[in-house]
mmCIF file of C-alpha atoms in Angstrom:
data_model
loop_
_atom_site.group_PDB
_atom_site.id
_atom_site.type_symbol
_atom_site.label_atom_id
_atom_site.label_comp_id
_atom_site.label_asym_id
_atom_site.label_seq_id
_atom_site.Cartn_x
_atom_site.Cartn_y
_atom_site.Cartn_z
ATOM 1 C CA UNK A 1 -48.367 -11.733 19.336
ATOM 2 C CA UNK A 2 -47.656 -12.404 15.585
ATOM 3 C CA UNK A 3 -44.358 -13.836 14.849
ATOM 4 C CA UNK A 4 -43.121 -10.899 12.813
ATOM 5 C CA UNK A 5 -43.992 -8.697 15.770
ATOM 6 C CA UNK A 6 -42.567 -10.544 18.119
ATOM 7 C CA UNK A 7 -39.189 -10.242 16.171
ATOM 8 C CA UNK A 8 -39.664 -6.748 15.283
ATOM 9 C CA UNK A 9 -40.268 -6.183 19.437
ATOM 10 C CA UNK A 10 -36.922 -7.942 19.816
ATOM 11 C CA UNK A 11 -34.896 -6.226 17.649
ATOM 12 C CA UNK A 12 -35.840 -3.088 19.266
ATOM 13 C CA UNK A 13 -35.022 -4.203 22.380
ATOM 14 C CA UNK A 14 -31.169 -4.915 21.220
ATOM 15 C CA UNK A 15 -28.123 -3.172 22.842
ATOM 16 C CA UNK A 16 -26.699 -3.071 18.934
ATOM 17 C CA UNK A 17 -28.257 -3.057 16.346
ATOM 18 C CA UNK A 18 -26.464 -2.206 12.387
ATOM 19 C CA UNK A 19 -28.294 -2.235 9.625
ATOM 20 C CA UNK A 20 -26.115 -3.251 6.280
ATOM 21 C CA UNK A 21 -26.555 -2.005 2.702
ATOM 22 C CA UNK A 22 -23.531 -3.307 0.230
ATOM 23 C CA UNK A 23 -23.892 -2.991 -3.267
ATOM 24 C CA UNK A 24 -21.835 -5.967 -4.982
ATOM 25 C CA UNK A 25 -22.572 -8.584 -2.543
ATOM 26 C CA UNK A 26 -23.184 -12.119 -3.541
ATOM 27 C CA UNK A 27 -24.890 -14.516 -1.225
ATOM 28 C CA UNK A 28 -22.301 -15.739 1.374
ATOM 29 C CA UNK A 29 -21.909 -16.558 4.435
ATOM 30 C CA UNK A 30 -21.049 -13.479 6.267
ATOM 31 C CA UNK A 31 -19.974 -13.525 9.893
ATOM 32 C CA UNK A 32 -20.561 -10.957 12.652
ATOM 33 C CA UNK A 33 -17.862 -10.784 15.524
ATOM 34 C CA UNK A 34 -18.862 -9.074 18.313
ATOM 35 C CA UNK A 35 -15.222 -8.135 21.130
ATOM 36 C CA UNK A 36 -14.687 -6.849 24.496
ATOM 37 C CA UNK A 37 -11.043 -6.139 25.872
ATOM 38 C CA UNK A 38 -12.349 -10.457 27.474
ATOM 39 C CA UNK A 39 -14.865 -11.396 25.307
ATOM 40 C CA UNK A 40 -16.048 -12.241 22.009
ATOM 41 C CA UNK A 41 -19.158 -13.685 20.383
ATOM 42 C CA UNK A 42 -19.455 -14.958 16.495
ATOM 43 C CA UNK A 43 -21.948 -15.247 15.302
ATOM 44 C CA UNK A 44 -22.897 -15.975 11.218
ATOM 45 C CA UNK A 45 -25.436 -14.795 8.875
ATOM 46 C CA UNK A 46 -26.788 -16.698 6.156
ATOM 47 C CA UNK A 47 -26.566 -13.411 3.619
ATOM 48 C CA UNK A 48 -29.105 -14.262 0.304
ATOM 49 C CA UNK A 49 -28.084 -11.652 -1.738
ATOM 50 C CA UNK A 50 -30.737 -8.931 -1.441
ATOM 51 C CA UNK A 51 -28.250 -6.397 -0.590
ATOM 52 C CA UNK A 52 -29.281 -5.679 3.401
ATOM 53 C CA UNK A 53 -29.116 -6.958 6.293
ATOM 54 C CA UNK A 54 -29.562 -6.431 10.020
ATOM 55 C CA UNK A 55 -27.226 -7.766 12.658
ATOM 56 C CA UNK A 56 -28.272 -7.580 16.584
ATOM 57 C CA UNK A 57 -27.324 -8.463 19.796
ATOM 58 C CA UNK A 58 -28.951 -8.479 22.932
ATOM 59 C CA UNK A 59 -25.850 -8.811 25.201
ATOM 60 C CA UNK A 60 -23.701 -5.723 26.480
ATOM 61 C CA UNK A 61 -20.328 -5.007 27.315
ATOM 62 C CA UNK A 62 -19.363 -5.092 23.309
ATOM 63 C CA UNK A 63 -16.938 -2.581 21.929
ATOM 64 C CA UNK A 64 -16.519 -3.174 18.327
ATOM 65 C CA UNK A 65 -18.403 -5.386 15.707
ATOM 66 C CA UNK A 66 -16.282 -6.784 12.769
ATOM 67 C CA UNK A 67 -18.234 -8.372 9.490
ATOM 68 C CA UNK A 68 -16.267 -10.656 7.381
ATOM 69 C CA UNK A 69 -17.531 -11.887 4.077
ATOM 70 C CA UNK A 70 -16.040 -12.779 0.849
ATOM 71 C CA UNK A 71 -14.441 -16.310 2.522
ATOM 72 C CA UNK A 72 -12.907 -13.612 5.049
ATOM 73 C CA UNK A 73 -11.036 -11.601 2.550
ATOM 74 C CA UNK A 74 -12.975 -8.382 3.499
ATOM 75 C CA UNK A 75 -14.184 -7.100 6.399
ATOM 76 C CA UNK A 76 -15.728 -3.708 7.887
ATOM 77 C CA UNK A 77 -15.166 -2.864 11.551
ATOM 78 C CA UNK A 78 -17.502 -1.079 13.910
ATOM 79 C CA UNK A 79 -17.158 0.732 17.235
ATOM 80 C CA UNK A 80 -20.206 0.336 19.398
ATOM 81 C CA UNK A 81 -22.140 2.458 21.513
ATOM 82 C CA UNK A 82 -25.023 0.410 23.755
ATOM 83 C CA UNK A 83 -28.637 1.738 22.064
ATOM 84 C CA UNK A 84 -27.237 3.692 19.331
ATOM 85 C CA UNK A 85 -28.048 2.149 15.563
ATOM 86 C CA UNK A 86 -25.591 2.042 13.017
ATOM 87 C CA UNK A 87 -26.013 2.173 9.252
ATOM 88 C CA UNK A 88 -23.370 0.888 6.962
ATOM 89 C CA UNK A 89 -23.493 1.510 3.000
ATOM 90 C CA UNK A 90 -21.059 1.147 0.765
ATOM 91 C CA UNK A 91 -19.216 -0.945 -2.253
ATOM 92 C CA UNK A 92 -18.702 -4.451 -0.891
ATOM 93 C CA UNK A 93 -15.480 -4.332 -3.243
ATOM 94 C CA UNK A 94 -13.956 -1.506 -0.901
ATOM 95 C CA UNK A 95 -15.173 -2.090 2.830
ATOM 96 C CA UNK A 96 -12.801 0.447 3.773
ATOM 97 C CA UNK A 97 -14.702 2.851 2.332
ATOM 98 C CA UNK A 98 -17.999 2.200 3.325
ATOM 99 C CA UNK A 99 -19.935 4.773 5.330
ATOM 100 C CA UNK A 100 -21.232 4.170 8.860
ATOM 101 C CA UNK A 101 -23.361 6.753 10.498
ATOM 102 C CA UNK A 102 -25.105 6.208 13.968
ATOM 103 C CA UNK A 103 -22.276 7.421 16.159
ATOM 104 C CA UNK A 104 -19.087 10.478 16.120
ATOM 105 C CA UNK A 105 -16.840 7.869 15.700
ATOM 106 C CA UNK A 106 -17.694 5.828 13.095
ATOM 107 C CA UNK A 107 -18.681 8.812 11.024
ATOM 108 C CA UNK A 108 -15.193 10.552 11.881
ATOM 109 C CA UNK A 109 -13.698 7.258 10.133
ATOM 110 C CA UNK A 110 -15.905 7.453 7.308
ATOM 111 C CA UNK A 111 -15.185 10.896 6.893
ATOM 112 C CA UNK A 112 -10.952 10.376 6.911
ATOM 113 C CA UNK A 113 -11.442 7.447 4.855
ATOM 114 C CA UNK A 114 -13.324 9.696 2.368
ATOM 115 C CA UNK A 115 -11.201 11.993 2.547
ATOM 116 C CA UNK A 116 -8.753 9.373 0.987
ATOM 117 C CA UNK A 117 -10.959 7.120 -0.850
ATOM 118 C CA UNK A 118 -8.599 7.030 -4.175
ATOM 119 C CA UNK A 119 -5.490 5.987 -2.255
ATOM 120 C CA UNK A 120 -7.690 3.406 -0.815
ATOM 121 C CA UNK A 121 -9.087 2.041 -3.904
ATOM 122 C CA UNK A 122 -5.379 1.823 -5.495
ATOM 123 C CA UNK A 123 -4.414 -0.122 -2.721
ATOM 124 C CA UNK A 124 -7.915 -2.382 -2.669
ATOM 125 C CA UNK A 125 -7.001 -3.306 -6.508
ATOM 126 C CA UNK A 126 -3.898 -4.372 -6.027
ATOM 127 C CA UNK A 127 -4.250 -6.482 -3.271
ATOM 128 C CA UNK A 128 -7.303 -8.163 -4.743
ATOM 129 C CA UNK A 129 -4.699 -8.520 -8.059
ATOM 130 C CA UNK A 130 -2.409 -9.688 -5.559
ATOM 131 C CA UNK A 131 -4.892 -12.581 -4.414
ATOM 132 C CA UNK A 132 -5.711 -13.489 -7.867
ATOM 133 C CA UNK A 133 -2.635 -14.064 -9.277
ATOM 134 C CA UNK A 134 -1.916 -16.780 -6.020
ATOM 135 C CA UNK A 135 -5.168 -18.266 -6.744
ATOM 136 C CA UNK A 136 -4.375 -19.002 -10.367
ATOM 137 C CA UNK A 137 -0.639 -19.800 -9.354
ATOM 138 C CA UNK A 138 0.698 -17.475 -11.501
ATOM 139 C CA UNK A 139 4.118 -15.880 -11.447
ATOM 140 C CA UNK A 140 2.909 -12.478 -11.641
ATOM 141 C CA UNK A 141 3.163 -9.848 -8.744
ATOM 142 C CA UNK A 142 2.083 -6.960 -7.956
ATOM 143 C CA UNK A 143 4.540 -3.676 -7.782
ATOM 144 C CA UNK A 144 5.488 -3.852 -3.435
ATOM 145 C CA UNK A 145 7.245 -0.070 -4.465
ATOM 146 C CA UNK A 146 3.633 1.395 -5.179
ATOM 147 C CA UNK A 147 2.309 -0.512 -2.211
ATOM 148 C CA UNK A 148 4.576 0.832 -0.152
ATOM 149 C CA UNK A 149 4.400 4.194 -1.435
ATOM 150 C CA UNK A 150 0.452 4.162 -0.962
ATOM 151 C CA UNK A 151 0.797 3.097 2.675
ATOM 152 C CA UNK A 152 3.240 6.143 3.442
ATOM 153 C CA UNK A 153 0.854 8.579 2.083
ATOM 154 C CA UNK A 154 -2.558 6.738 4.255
ATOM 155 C CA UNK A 155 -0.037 7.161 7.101
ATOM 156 C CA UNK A 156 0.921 10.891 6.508
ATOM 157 C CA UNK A 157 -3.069 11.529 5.857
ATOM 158 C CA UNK A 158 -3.551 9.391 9.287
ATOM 159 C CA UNK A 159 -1.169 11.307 11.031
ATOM 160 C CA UNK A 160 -2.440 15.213 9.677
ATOM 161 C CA UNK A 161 -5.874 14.314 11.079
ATOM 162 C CA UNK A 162 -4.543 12.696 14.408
ATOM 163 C CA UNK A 163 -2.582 16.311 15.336
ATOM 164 C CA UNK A 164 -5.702 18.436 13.800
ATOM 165 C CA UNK A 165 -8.477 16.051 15.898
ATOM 166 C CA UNK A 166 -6.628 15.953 19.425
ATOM 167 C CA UNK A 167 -10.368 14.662 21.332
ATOM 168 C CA UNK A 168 -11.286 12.345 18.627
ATOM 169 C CA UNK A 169 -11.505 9.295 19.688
ATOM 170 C CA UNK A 170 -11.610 8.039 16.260
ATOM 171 C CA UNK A 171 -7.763 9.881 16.274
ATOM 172 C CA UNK A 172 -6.957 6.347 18.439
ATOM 173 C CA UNK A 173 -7.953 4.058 15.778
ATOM 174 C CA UNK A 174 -6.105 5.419 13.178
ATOM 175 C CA UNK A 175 -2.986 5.441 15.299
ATOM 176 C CA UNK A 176 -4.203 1.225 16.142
ATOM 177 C CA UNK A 177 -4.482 0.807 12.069
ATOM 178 C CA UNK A 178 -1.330 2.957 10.598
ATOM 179 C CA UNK A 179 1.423 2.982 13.316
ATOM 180 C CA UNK A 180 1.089 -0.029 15.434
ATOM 181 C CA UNK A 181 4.588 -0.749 14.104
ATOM 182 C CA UNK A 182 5.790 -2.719 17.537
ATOM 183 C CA UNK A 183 9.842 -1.883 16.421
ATOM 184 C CA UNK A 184 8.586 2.078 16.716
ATOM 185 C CA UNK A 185 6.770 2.302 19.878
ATOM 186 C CA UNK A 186 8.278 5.696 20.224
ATOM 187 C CA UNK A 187 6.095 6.933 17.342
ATOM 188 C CA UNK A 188 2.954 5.859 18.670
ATOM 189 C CA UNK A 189 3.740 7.117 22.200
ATOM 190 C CA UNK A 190 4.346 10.811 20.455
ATOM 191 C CA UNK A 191 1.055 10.191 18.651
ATOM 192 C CA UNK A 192 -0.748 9.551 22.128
ATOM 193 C CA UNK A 193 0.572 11.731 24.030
ATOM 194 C CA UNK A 194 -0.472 14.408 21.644
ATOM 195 C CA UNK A 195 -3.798 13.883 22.234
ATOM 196 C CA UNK A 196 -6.203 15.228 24.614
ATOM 197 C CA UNK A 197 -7.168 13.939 28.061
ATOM 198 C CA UNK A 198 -10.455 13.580 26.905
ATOM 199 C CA UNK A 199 -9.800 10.139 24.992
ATOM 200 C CA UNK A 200 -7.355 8.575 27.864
ATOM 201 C CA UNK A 201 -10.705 6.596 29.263
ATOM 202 C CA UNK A 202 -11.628 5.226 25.746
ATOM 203 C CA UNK A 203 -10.574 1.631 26.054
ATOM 204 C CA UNK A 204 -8.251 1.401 22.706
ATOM 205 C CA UNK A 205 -6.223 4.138 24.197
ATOM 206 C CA UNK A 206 -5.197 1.828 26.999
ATOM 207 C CA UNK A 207 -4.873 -0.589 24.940
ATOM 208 C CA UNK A 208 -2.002 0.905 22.818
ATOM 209 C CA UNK A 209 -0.674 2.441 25.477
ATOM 210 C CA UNK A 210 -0.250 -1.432 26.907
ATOM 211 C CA UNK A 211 0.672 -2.105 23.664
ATOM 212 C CA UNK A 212 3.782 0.302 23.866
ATOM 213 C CA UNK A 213 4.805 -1.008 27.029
ATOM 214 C CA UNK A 214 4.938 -3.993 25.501
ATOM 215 C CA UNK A 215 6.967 -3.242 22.537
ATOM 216 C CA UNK A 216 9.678 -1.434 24.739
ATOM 217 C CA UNK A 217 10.066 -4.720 26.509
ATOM 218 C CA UNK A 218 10.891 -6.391 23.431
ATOM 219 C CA UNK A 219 13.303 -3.686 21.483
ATOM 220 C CA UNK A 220 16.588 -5.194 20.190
ATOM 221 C CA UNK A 221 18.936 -5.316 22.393
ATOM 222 C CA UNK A 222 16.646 -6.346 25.511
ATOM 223 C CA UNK A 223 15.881 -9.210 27.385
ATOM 224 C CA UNK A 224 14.414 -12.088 25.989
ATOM 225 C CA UNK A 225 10.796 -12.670 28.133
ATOM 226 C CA UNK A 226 11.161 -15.398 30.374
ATOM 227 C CA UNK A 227 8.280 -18.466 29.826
ATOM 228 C CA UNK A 228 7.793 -22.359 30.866
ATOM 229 C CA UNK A 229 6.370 -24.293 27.979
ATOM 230 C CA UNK A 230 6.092 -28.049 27.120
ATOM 231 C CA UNK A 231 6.568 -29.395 23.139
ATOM 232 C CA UNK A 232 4.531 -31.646 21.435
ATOM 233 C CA UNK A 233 6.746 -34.660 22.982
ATOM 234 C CA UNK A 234 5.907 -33.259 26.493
ATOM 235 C CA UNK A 235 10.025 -31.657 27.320
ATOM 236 C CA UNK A 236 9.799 -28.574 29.020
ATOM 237 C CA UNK A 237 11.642 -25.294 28.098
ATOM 238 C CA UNK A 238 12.237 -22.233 29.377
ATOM 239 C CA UNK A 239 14.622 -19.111 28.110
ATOM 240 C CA UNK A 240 17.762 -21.111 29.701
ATOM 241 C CA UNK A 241 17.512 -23.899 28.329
ATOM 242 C CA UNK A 242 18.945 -22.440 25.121
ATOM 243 C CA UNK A 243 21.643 -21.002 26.989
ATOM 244 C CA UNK A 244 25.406 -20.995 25.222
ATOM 245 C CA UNK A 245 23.135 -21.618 21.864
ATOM 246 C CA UNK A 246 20.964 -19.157 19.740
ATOM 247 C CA UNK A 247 17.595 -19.303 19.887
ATOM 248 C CA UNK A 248 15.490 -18.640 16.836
ATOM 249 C CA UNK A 249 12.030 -18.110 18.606
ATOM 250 C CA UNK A 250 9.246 -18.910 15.531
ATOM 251 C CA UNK A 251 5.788 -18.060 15.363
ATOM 252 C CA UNK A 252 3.492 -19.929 13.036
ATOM 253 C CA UNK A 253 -0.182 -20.383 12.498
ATOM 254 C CA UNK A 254 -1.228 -23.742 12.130
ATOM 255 C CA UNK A 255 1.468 -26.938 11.074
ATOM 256 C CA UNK A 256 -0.729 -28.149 7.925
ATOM 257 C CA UNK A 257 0.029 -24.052 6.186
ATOM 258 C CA UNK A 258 3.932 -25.304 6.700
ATOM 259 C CA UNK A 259 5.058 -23.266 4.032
ATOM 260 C CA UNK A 260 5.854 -20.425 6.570
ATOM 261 C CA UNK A 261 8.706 -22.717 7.858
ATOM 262 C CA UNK A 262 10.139 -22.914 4.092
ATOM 263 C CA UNK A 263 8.906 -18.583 4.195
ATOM 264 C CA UNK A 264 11.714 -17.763 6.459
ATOM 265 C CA UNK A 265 13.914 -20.253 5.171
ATOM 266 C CA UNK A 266 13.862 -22.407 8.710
ATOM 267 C CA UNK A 267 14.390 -25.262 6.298
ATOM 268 C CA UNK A 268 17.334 -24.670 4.866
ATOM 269 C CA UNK A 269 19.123 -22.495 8.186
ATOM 270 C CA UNK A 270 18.530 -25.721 10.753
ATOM 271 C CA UNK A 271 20.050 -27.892 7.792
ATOM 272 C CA UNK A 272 23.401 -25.645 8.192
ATOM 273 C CA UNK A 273 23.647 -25.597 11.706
ATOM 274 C CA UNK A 274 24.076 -27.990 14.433
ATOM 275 C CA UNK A 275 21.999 -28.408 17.505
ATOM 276 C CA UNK A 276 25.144 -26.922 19.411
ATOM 277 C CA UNK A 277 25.123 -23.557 17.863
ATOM 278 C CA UNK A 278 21.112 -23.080 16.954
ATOM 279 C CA UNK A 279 18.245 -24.112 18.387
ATOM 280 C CA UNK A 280 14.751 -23.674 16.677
ATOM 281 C CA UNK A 281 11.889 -23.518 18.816
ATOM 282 C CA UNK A 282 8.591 -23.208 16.527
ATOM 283 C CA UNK A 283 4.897 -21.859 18.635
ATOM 284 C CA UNK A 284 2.246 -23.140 16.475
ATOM 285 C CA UNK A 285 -1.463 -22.161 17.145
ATOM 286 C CA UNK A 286 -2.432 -25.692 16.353
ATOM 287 C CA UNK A 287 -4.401 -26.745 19.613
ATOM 288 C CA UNK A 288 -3.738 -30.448 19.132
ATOM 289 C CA UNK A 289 -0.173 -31.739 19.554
ATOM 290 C CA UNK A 290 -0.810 -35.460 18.537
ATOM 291 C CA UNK A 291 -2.156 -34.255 15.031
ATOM 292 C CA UNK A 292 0.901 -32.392 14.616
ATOM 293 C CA UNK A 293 3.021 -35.176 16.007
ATOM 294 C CA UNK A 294 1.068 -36.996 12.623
ATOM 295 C CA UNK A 295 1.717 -33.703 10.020
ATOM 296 C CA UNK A 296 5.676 -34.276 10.820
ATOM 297 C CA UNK A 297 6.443 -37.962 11.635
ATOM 298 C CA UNK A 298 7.848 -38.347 8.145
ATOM 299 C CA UNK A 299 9.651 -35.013 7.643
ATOM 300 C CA UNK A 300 13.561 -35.269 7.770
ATOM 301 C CA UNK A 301 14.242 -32.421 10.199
ATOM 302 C CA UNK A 302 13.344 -32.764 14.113
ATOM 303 C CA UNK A 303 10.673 -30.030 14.570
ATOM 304 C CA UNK A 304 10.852 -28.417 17.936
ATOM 305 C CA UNK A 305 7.215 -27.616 18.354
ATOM 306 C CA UNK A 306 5.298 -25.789 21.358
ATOM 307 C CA UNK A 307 1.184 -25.812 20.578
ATOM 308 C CA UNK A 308 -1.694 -24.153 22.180
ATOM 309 C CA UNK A 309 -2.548 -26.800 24.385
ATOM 310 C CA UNK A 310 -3.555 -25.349 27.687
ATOM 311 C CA UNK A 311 -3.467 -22.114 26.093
ATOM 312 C CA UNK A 312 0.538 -22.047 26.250
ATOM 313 C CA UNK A 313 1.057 -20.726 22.882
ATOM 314 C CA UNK A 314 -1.367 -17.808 23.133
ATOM 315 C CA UNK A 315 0.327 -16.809 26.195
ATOM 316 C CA UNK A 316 3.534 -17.277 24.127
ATOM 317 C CA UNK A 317 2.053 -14.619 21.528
ATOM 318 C CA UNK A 318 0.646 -12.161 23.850
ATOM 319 C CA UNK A 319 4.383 -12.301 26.033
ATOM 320 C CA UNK A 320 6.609 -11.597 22.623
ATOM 321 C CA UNK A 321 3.871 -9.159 21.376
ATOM 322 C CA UNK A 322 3.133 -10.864 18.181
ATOM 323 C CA UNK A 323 0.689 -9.684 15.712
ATOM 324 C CA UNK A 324 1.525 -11.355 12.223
ATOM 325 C CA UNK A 325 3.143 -14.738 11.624
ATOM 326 C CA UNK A 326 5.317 -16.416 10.163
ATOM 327 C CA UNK A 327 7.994 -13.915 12.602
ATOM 328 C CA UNK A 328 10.968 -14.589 14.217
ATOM 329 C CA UNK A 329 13.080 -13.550 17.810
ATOM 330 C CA UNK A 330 16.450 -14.151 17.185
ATOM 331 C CA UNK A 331 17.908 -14.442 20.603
ATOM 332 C CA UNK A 332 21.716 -14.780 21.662
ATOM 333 C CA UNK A 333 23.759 -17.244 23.992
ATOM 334 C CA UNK A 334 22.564 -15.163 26.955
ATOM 335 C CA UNK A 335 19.214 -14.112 26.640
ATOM 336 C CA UNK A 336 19.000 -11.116 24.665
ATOM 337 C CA UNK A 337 16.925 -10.677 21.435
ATOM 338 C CA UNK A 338 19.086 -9.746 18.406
ATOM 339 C CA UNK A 339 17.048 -9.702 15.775
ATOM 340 C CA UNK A 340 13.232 -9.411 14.908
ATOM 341 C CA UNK A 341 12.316 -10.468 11.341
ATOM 342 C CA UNK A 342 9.706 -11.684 9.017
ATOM 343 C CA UNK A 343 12.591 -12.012 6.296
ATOM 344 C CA UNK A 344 14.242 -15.704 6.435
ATOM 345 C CA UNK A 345 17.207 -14.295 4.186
ATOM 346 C CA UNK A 346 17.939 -11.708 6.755
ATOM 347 C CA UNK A 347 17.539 -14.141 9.724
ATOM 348 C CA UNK A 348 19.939 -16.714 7.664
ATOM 349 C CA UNK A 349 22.769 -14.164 7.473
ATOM 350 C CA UNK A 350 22.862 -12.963 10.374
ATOM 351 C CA UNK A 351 22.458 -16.438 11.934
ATOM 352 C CA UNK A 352 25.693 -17.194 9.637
ATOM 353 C CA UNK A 353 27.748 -14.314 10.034
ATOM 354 C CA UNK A 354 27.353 -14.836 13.809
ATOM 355 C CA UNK A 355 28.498 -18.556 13.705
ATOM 356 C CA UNK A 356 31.836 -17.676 11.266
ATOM 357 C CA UNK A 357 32.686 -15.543 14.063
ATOM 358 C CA UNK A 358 32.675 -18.102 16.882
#
């Protein structure tokens, strides 16, 4: 059989198959992750420019299929059915809006985001502004008021279509993208248990409703999770070993982006308290604790640092429920959580408003 055919006969024979059509795409390197709820394949395309493309995949079990491009700035996510062929078009400047047809529930999301497609746009500009005026170090910023503004009006929009499409399962991703607010589980219960029975097998669905669970577990006022980790100098921890002290609990990507440290002002709040009153424990997704040992053998404050060695900072993630970082668990002398923040000046007074009063 002729090459061609031969690849033409196994592109048929795909479980997925999306074809891509972007106007205002330069050649990139795009790439094409494929997730289960205990999976995930990546896979990368070497895009030249011609405006489509065609990703596959032979393998099953794959719920959604998420294309980044522009150096991972963008992306457009897809929920998969096995056999059924998607088409994506759109404006590679907005992937929000683009337009996927092939299955009910990517054309219900196309439709809401349609339905909203100026709101979107405003919000697209100014975050691209946003990134430009980083890039070029500028002082410039973008107005957070508007921002905010646009992302309560997406969420009352969300939430109209949620209550009007009850079996939708495309109801379940907007409540995933607009109100997985983990400080307002409550909300996102409401929104669930509005809808119909229909969607309570669709696998998000469980997932937020895990997610919930979750979030309840780590309200203010609860009990800090319990977990057995080892730093970067091999000393164990666990939630006691902080106890009579406060415990500022800090998530961080990787060690080399250390500005997040200097973000919630960790600097500056371990300088003005002792060891006795505060300890800082810092879970870093850096998978190699000698390198890091390296990054801060010349820095003038003692890093407490816990990294993803044998996984234990993942599992430190998934147990506090954390989906952004820098963020911070402020935790008292016995246990409880007192404070969850991605603000350093709100974690600094309260850390020293607490201390006065000892």
């Amino acid at each position: 059989m002729p090459v061609l055919l031969m690849l033409l006969a196994c592109e048929d024979k795909a479980t997925y198959r999306v074809k891509v059509k972007l106007d205002n795409l330069p050649a990139q390197e795009i790439y094409a992750v494929f997730e289960s709820d205990d999976a995930k394949l990546v896979d990368t395309i070497a895009f030249d420019g011609n405006k489509e493309f065609t990703v596959t995949e032979m393998e099953s079990g794959y719920n959604t299929l998420t294309l980044y491009f522009q150096n991972k700035r963008h992306w457009i996510t897809l929920y998969l059915e096995p056999f059924r062929k998607l088409y994506v078009t759109g404006d590679a400047q907005y992937p929000e809006l683009a337009q996927v047809k092939g299955t009910k529930i990517n054309e219900s999301l196309s439709a809401f985001h349609r339905s909203v497609s100026d709101l979107i746009k405003e919000q697209t500009d100014l975050f691209d502004m946003s990134d430009m005026y980083r890039a070029q170090g500028s002082s410039n910023s973008i107005s957070t008021p508007r921002l905010d503004n646009i992302r309560l009006e997406l969420c009352k929009h969300a939430e109209t279509y949620i209550k009007k499409h009850p079996d939708d399962q495309a109801s379940v991703v907007l409540i995933k993208n607009f109100f997985s607010n983990a400080d307002k589980p409550e909300q996102i219960d409401e929104l669930l248990d509005g809808l119909s029975p229909k969607v309570s097998d669709f696998y998000l669905y469980k997932r937020m409703k895990t997610f919930c669970e979750k979030a309840k577990r780590m309200m203010i006022g609860a009990e800090a999770p319990d977990f057995d980790v080892k730093n970067i100098y091999g000393q164990h921890y666990n939630i006691n070993s902080f106890t009579g002290r406060y415990l500022a609990l800090t998530f961080i990507a990787r060690w080399e982006d250390n500005c997040q440290t200097e973000e919630l002002m960790l600097n500056k709040i371990i300088r003005s308290h002792t060891k006795d009153s505060l300890e800082v424990l810092l879970v870093s997704l850096d998978e190699n604790p000698q390198e890091v040992r390296n990054y801060i053998k010349n820095d003038s404050i003692a890093w407490n640092i816990v990294t993803d060695s044998a996984g234990q900072a993942i599992h430190l993630f998934d147990l506090y429920n954390v989906k952004t970082v820098p963020y911070c668990f402020l935790i008292n002398t016995t246990g409880e959580i007192l404070l969850k923040t991605e603000n350093g000046l709100e974690l600094q007074q309260m850390l020293d408003n607490l201390v006065e009063k000892q």
